[in-house]
mmCIF file of C-alpha atoms in Angstrom:
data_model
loop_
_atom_site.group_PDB
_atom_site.id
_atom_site.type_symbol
_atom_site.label_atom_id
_atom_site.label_comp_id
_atom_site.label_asym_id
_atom_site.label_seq_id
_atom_site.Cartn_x
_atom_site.Cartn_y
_atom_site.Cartn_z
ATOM 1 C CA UNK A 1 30.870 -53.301 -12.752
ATOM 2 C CA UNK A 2 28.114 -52.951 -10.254
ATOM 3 C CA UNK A 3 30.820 -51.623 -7.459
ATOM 4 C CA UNK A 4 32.257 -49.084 -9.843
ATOM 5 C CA UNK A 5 28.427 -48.082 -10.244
ATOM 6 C CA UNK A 6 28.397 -47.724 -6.605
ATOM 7 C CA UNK A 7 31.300 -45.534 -6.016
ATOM 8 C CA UNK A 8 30.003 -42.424 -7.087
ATOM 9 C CA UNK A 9 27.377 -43.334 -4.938
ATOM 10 C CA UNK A 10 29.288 -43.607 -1.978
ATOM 11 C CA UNK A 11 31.813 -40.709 -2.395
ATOM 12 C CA UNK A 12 28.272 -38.330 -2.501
ATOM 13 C CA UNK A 13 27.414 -40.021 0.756
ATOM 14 C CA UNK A 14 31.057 -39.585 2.315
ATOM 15 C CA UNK A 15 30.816 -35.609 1.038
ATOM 16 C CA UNK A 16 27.316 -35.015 2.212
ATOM 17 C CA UNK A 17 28.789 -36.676 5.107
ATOM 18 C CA UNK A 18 31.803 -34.403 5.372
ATOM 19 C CA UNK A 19 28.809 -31.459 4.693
ATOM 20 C CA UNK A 20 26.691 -32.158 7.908
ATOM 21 C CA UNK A 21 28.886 -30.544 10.189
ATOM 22 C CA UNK A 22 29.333 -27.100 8.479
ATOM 23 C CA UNK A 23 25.639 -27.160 7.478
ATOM 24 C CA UNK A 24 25.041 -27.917 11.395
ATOM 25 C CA UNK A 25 27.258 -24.756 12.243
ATOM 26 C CA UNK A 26 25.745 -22.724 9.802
ATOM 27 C CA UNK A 27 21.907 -23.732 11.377
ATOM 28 C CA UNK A 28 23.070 -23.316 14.725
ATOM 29 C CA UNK A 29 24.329 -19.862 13.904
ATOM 30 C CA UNK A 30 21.295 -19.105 12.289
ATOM 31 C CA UNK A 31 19.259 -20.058 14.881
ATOM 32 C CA UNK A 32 21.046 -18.416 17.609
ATOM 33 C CA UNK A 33 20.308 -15.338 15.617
ATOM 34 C CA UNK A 34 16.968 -15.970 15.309
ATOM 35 C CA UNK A 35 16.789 -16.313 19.198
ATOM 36 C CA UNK A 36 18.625 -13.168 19.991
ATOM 37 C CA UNK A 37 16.260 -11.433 17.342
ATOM 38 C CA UNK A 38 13.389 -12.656 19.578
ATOM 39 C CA UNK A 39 14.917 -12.257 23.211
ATOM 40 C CA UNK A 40 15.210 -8.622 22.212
ATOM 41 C CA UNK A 41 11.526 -8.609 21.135
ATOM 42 C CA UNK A 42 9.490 -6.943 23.767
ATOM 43 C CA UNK A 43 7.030 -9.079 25.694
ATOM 44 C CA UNK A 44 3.889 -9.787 24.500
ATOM 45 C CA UNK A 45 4.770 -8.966 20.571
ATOM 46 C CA UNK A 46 5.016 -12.590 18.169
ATOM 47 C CA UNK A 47 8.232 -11.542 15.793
ATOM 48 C CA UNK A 48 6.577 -13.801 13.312
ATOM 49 C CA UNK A 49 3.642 -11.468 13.208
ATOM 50 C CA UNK A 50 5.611 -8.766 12.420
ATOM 51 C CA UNK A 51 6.970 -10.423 9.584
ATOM 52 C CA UNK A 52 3.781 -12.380 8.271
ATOM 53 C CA UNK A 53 1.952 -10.451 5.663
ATOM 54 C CA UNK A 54 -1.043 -12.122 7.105
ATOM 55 C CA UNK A 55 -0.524 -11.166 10.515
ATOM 56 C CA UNK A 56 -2.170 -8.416 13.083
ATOM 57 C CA UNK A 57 0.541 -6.125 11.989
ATOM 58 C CA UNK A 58 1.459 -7.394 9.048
ATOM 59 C CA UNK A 59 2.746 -5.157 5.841
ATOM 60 C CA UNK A 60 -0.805 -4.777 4.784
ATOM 61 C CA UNK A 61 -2.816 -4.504 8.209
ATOM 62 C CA UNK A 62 -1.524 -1.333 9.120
ATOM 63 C CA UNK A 63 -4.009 0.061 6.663
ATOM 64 C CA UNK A 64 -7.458 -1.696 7.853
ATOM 65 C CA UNK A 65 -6.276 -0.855 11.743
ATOM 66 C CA UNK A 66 -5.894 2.950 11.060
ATOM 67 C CA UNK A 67 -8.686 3.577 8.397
ATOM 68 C CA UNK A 68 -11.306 1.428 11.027
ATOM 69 C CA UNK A 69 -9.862 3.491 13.873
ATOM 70 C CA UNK A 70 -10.180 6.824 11.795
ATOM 71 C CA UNK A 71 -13.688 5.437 11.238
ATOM 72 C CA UNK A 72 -14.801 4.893 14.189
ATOM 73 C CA UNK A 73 -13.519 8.253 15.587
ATOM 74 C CA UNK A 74 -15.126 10.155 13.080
ATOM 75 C CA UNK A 75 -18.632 8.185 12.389
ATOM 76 C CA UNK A 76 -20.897 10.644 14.396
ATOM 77 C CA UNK A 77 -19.260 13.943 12.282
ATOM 78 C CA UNK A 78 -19.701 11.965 9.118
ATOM 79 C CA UNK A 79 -23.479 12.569 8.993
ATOM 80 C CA UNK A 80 -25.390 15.963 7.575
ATOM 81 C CA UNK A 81 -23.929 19.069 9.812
ATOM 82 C CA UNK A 82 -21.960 18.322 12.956
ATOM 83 C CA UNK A 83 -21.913 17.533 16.606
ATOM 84 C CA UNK A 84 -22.324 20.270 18.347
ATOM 85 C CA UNK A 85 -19.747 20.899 20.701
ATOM 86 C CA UNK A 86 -19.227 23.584 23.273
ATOM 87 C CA UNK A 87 -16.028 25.372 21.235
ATOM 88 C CA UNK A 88 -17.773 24.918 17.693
ATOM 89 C CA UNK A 89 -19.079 27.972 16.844
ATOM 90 C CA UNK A 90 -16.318 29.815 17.829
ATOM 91 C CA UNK A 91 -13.789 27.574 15.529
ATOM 92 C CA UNK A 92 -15.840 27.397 12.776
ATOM 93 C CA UNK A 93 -16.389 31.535 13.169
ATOM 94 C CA UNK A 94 -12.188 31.550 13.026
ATOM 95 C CA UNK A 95 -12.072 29.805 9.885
ATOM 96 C CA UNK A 96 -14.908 31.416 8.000
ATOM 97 C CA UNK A 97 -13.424 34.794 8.708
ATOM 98 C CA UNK A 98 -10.024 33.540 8.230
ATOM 99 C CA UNK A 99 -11.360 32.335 4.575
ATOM 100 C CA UNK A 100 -13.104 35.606 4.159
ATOM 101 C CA UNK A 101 -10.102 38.138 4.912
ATOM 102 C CA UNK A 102 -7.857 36.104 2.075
ATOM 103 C CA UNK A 103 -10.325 36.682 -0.135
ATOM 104 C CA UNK A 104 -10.182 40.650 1.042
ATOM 105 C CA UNK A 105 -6.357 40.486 0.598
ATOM 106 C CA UNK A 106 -5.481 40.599 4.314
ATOM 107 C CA UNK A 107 -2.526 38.548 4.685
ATOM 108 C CA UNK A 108 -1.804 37.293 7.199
ATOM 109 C CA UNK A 109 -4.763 37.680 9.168
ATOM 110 C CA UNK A 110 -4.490 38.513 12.662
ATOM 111 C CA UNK A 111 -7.322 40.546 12.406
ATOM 112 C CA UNK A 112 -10.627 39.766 11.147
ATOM 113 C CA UNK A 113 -13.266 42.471 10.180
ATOM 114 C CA UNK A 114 -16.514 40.352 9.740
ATOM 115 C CA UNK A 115 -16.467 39.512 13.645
ATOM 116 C CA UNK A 116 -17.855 40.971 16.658
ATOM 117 C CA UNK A 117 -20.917 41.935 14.024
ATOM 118 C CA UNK A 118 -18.403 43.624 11.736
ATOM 119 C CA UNK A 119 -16.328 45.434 14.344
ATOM 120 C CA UNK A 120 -13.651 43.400 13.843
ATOM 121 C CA UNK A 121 -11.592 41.425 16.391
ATOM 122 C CA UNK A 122 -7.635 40.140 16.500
ATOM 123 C CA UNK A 123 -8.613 36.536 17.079
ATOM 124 C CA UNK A 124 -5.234 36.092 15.138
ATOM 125 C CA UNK A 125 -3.064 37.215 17.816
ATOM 126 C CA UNK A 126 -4.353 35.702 20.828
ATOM 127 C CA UNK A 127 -4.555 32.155 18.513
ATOM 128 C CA UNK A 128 -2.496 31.173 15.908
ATOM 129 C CA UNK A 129 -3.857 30.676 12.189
ATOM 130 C CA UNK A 130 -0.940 29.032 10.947
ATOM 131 C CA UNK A 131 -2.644 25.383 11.020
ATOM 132 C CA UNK A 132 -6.352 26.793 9.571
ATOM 133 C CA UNK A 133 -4.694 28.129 6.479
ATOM 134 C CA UNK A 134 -5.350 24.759 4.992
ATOM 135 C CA UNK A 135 -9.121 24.673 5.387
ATOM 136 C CA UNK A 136 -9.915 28.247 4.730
ATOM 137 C CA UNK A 137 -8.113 27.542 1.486
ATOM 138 C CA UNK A 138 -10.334 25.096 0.853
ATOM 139 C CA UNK A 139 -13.180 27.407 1.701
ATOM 140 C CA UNK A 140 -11.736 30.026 -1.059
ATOM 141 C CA UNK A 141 -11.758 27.170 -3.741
ATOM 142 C CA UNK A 142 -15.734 26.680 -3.159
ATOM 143 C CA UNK A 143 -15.607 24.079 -0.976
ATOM 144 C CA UNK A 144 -18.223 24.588 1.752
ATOM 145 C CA UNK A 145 -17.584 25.475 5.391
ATOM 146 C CA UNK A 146 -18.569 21.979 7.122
ATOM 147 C CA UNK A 147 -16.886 20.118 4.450
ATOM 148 C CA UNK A 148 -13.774 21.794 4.785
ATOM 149 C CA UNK A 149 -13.908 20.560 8.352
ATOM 150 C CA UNK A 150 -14.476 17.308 7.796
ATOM 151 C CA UNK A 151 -11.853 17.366 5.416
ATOM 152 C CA UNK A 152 -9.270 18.800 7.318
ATOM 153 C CA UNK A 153 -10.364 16.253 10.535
ATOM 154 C CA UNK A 154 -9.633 13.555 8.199
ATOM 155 C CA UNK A 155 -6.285 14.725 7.545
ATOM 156 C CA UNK A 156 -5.298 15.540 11.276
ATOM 157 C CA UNK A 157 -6.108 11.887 12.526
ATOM 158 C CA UNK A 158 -4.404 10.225 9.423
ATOM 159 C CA UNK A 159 -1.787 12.446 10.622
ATOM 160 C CA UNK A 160 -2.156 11.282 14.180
ATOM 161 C CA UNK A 161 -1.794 7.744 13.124
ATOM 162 C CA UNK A 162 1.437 7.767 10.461
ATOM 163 C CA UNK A 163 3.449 10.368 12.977
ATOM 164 C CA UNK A 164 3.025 8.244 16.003
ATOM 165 C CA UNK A 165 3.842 4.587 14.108
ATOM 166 C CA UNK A 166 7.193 7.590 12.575
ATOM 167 C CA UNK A 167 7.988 7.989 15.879
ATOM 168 C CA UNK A 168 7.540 5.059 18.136
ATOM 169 C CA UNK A 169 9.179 2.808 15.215
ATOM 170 C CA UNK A 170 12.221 5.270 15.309
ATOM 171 C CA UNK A 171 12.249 4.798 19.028
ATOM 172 C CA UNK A 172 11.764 1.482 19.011
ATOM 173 C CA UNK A 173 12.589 -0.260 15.783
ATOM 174 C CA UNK A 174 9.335 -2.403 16.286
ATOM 175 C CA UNK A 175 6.876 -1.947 13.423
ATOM 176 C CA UNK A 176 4.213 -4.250 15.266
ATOM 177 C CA UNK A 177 4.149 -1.958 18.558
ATOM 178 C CA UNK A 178 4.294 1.098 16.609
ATOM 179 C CA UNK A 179 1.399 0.066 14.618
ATOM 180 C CA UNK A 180 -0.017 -0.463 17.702
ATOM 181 C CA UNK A 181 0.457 2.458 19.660
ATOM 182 C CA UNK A 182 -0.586 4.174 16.480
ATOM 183 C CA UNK A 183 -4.413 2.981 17.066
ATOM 184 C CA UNK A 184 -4.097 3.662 20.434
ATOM 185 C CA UNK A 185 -3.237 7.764 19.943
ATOM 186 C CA UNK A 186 -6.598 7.542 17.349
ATOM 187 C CA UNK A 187 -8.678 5.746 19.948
ATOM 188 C CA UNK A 188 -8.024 7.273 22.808
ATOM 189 C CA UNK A 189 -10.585 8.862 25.209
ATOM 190 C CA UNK A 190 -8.980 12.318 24.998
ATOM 191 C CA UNK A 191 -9.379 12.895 21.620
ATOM 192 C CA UNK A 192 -13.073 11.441 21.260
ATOM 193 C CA UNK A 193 -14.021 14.201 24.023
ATOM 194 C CA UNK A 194 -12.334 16.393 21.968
ATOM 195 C CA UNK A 195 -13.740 15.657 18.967
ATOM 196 C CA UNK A 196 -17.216 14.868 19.791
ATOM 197 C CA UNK A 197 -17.809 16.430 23.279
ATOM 198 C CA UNK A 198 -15.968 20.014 23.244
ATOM 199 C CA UNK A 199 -14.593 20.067 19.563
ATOM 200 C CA UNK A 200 -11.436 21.813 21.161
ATOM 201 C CA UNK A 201 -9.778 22.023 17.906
ATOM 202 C CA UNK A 202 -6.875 23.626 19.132
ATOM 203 C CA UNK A 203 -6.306 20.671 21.173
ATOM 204 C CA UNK A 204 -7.384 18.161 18.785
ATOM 205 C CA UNK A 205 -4.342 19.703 16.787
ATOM 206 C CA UNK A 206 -1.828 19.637 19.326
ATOM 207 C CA UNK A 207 -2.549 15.729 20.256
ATOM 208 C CA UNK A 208 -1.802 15.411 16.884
ATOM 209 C CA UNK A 209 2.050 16.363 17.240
ATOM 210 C CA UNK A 210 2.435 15.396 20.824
ATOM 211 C CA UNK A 211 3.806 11.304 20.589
ATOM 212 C CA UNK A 212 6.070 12.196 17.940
ATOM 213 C CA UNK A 213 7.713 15.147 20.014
ATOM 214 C CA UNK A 214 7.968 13.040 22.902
ATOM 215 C CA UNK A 215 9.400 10.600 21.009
ATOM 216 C CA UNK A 216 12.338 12.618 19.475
ATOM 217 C CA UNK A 217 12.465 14.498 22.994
ATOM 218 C CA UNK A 218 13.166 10.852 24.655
ATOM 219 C CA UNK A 219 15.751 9.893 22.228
ATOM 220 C CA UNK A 220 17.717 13.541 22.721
ATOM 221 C CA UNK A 221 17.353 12.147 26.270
ATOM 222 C CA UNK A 222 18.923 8.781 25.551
ATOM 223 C CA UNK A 223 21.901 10.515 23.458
ATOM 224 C CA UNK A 224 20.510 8.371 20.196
ATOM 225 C CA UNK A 225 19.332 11.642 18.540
ATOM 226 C CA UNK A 226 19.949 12.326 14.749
ATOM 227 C CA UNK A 227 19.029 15.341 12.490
ATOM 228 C CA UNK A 228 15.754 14.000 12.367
ATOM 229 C CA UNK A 229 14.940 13.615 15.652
ATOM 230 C CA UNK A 230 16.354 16.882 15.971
ATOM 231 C CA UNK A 231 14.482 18.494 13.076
ATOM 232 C CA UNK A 232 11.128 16.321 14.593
ATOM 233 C CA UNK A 233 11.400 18.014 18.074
ATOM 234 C CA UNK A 234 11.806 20.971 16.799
ATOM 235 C CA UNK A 235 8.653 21.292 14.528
ATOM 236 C CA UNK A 236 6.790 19.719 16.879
ATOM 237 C CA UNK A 237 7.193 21.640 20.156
ATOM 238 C CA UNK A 238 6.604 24.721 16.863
ATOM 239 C CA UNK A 239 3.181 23.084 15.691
ATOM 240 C CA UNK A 240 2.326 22.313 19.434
ATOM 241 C CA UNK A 241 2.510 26.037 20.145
ATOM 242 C CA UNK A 242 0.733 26.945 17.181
ATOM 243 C CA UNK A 243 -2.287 24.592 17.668
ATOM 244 C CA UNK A 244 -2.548 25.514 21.101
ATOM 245 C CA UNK A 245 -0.732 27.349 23.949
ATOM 246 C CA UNK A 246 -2.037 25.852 27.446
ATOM 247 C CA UNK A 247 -0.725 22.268 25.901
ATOM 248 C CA UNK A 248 2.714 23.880 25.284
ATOM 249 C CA UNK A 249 2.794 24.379 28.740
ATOM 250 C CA UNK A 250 1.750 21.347 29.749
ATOM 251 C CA UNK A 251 4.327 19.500 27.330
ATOM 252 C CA UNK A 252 7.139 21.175 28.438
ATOM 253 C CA UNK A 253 6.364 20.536 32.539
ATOM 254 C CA UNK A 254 6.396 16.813 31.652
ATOM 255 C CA UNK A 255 9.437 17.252 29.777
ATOM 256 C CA UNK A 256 10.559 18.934 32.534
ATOM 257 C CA UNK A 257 9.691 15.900 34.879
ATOM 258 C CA UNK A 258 11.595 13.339 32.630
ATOM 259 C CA UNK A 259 15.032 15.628 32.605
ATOM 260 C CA UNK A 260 14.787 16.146 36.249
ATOM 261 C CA UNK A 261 14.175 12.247 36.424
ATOM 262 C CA UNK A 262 17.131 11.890 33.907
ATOM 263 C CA UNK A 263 19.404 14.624 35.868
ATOM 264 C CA UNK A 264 22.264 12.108 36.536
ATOM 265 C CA UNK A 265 22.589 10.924 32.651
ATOM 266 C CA UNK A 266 22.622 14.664 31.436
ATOM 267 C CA UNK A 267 25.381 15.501 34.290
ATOM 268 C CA UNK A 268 27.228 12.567 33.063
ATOM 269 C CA UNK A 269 26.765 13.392 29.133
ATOM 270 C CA UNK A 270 25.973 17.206 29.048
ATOM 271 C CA UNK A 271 26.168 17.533 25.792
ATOM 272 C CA UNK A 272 22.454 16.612 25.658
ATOM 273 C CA UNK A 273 21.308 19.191 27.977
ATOM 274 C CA UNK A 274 23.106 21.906 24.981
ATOM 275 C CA UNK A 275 21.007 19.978 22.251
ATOM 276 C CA UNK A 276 18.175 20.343 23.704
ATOM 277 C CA UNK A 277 18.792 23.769 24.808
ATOM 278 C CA UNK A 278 19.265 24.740 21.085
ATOM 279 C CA UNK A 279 16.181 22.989 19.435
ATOM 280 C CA UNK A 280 14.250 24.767 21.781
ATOM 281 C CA UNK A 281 16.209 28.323 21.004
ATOM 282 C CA UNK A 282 15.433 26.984 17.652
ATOM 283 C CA UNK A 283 11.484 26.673 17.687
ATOM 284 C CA UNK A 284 11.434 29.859 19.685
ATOM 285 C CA UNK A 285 12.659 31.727 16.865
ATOM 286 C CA UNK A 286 10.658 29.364 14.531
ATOM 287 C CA UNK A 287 7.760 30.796 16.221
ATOM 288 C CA UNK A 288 8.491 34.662 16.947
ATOM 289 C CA UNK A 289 5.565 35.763 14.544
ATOM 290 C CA UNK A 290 2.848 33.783 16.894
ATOM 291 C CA UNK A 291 4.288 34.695 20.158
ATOM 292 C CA UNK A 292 5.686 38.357 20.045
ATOM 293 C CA UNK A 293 2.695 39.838 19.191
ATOM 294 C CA UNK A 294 0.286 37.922 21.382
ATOM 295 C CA UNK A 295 2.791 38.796 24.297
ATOM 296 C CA UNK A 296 3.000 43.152 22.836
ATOM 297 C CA UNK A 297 -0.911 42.617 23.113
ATOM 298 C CA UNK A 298 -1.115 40.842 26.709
ATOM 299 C CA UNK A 299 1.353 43.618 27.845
ATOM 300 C CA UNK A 300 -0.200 46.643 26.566
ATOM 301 C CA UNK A 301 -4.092 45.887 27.851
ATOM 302 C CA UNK A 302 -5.432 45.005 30.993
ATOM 303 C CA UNK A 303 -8.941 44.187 31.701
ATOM 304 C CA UNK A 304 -11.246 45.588 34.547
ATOM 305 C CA UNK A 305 -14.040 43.262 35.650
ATOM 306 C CA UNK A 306 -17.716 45.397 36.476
ATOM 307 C CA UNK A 307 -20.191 43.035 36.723
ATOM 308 C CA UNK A 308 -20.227 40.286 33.843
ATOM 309 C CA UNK A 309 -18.533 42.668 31.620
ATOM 310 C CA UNK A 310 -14.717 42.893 30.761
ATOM 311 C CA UNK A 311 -13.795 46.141 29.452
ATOM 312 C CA UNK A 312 -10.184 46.472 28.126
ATOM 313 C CA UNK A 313 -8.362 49.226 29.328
ATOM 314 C CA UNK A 314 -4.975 50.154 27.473
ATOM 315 C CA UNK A 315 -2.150 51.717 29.986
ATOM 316 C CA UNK A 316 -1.695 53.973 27.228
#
């Protein structure tokens, strides 16, 4: 009796026995996967943070690193009135007047009657309202001027910080770096000058769109491009230009660096070179109301310096 007891017993043993190999395999597999997953991790990043909910960069984290970094960008503005910076007036004059002419029915406004002590001046074609429509509406609903701005800032640096973790992590495939490099668009010295300092809000816009063009740019670069990269090059290089001209230019002599840098891939895959040739025939035509008018008006005056005073002279 007792050794029939024992041989179920000992056939689990001999099975369990049999087991240990496959369950060995299995482990080993899963382990070499688990080491491939972190030899392709860059240096530097813990994969097990990125996965921990309690980590740096957890699921969770994200949140407290951006909202402390929009924080701390934004402390000195988040007072009674503003900083004063050396471009304020003049920005704050665009989107009073820009408010003001809705309200008058002028649509769109290029020009703007109440400026130049209600002489009126074409601030409109020389700089693109298409990114102030959202605070002057909030200006027509009743909400005041400096509020507005605040507001607005707000929604350009969360902005800043969810379009640069979109496109480092589609770049990358790394949520912990793109968290990461997220921060570091927010904190970085540029845009405090900007912000606090000059209160260039032109540029302050365009720094805005400018990791997650580059992004998209590099992977049309790489030949990894999809229609969203595609579509995400294409609005940005658009907003860039709308936000602010001289930072255009300056965006597309870097990216004019990294293709001459990249010249042998894009002479060994040229079908790269014709994507990127048609996302930028693309925002070109995405932008024809901005730029054909500003270039009819740069064509059709000149200006003749006596003194400290520019007069405009038309060739008319």
């Amino acid at each position: 009796m007792p050794v029939e007891a024992d041989r179920p017993i000992l056939l689990n043993v001999r099975e369990r026995r049999r087991e240990t190999p496959v369950r060995r395999e299995k482990n080993d597999e899963e382990g070499s996967r688990e080491c491939g997953q972190r030899k392709r991790m860059p240096e530097g990043i813990n994969q097990e943070a990125t996965e921990r909910p309690g980590s740096y960069c957890g699921e969770f984290y994200w949140f407290y690193w951006g909202g402390g970094g929009i924080a701390f960008m934004l402390f000195r503005e988040m007072k009674t009135g503003m900083s004063m910076g050396s471009d304020l007036p003049f920005h704050l004059a665009r989107m009073d007047s820009l408010a003001i002419s809705l309200k008058s029915g002028i649509f769109p406004a290029k020009l703007r009657p109440v400026l130049c002590n209600t002489y009126g001046y074409g601030v409109g074609f020389f700089y693109s309202d298409a990114l102030l429509y959202f605070p002057a509406g909030l200006i027509c609903a009743g909400v005041g001027l400096l509020t507005a701005v605040k507001v607005y800032l707000v929604v350009l640096l969360l902005l800043c910080f969810f379009l640069t973790i979109r496109g480092v992590y589609a770049l990358t495939r790394d949520f912990c770096a793109s968290v990461l490099s997220g921060v570091f668009s927010l904190l970085s010295l540029e845009l405090w000058g900007e912000l606090n300092y000059g209160f260039t809000f032109g540029t302050v816009c365009a720094s805005v769109f400018l990791p997650v063009t580059f992004c998209a740019f590099i992977k049309i670069m790489k030949g990894a491009a999809g229609r969203k990269s595609e579509a995400a090059f294409i609005l940005g290089m658009s907003l860039i230009l709308w936000s602010h001209h001289t930072t255009l230019l300056l965006t597309v002599a870097m990216m004019l660096l990294l293709f001459l840098l990249s010249i042998r891939k894009i002479i060994q895959f040229p079908e790269r070179f014709w994507m990127l040739l048609r996302d930028a025939v693309f925002a070109v035509l995405l932008t024809i109301e901005y730029w054909l008018p500003a270039a009819e008006q740069a064509l059709k005056q000149t200006f003749v310096a006596t003194g400290r005073t520019y007069l405009p002279v038309s060739k008319n």
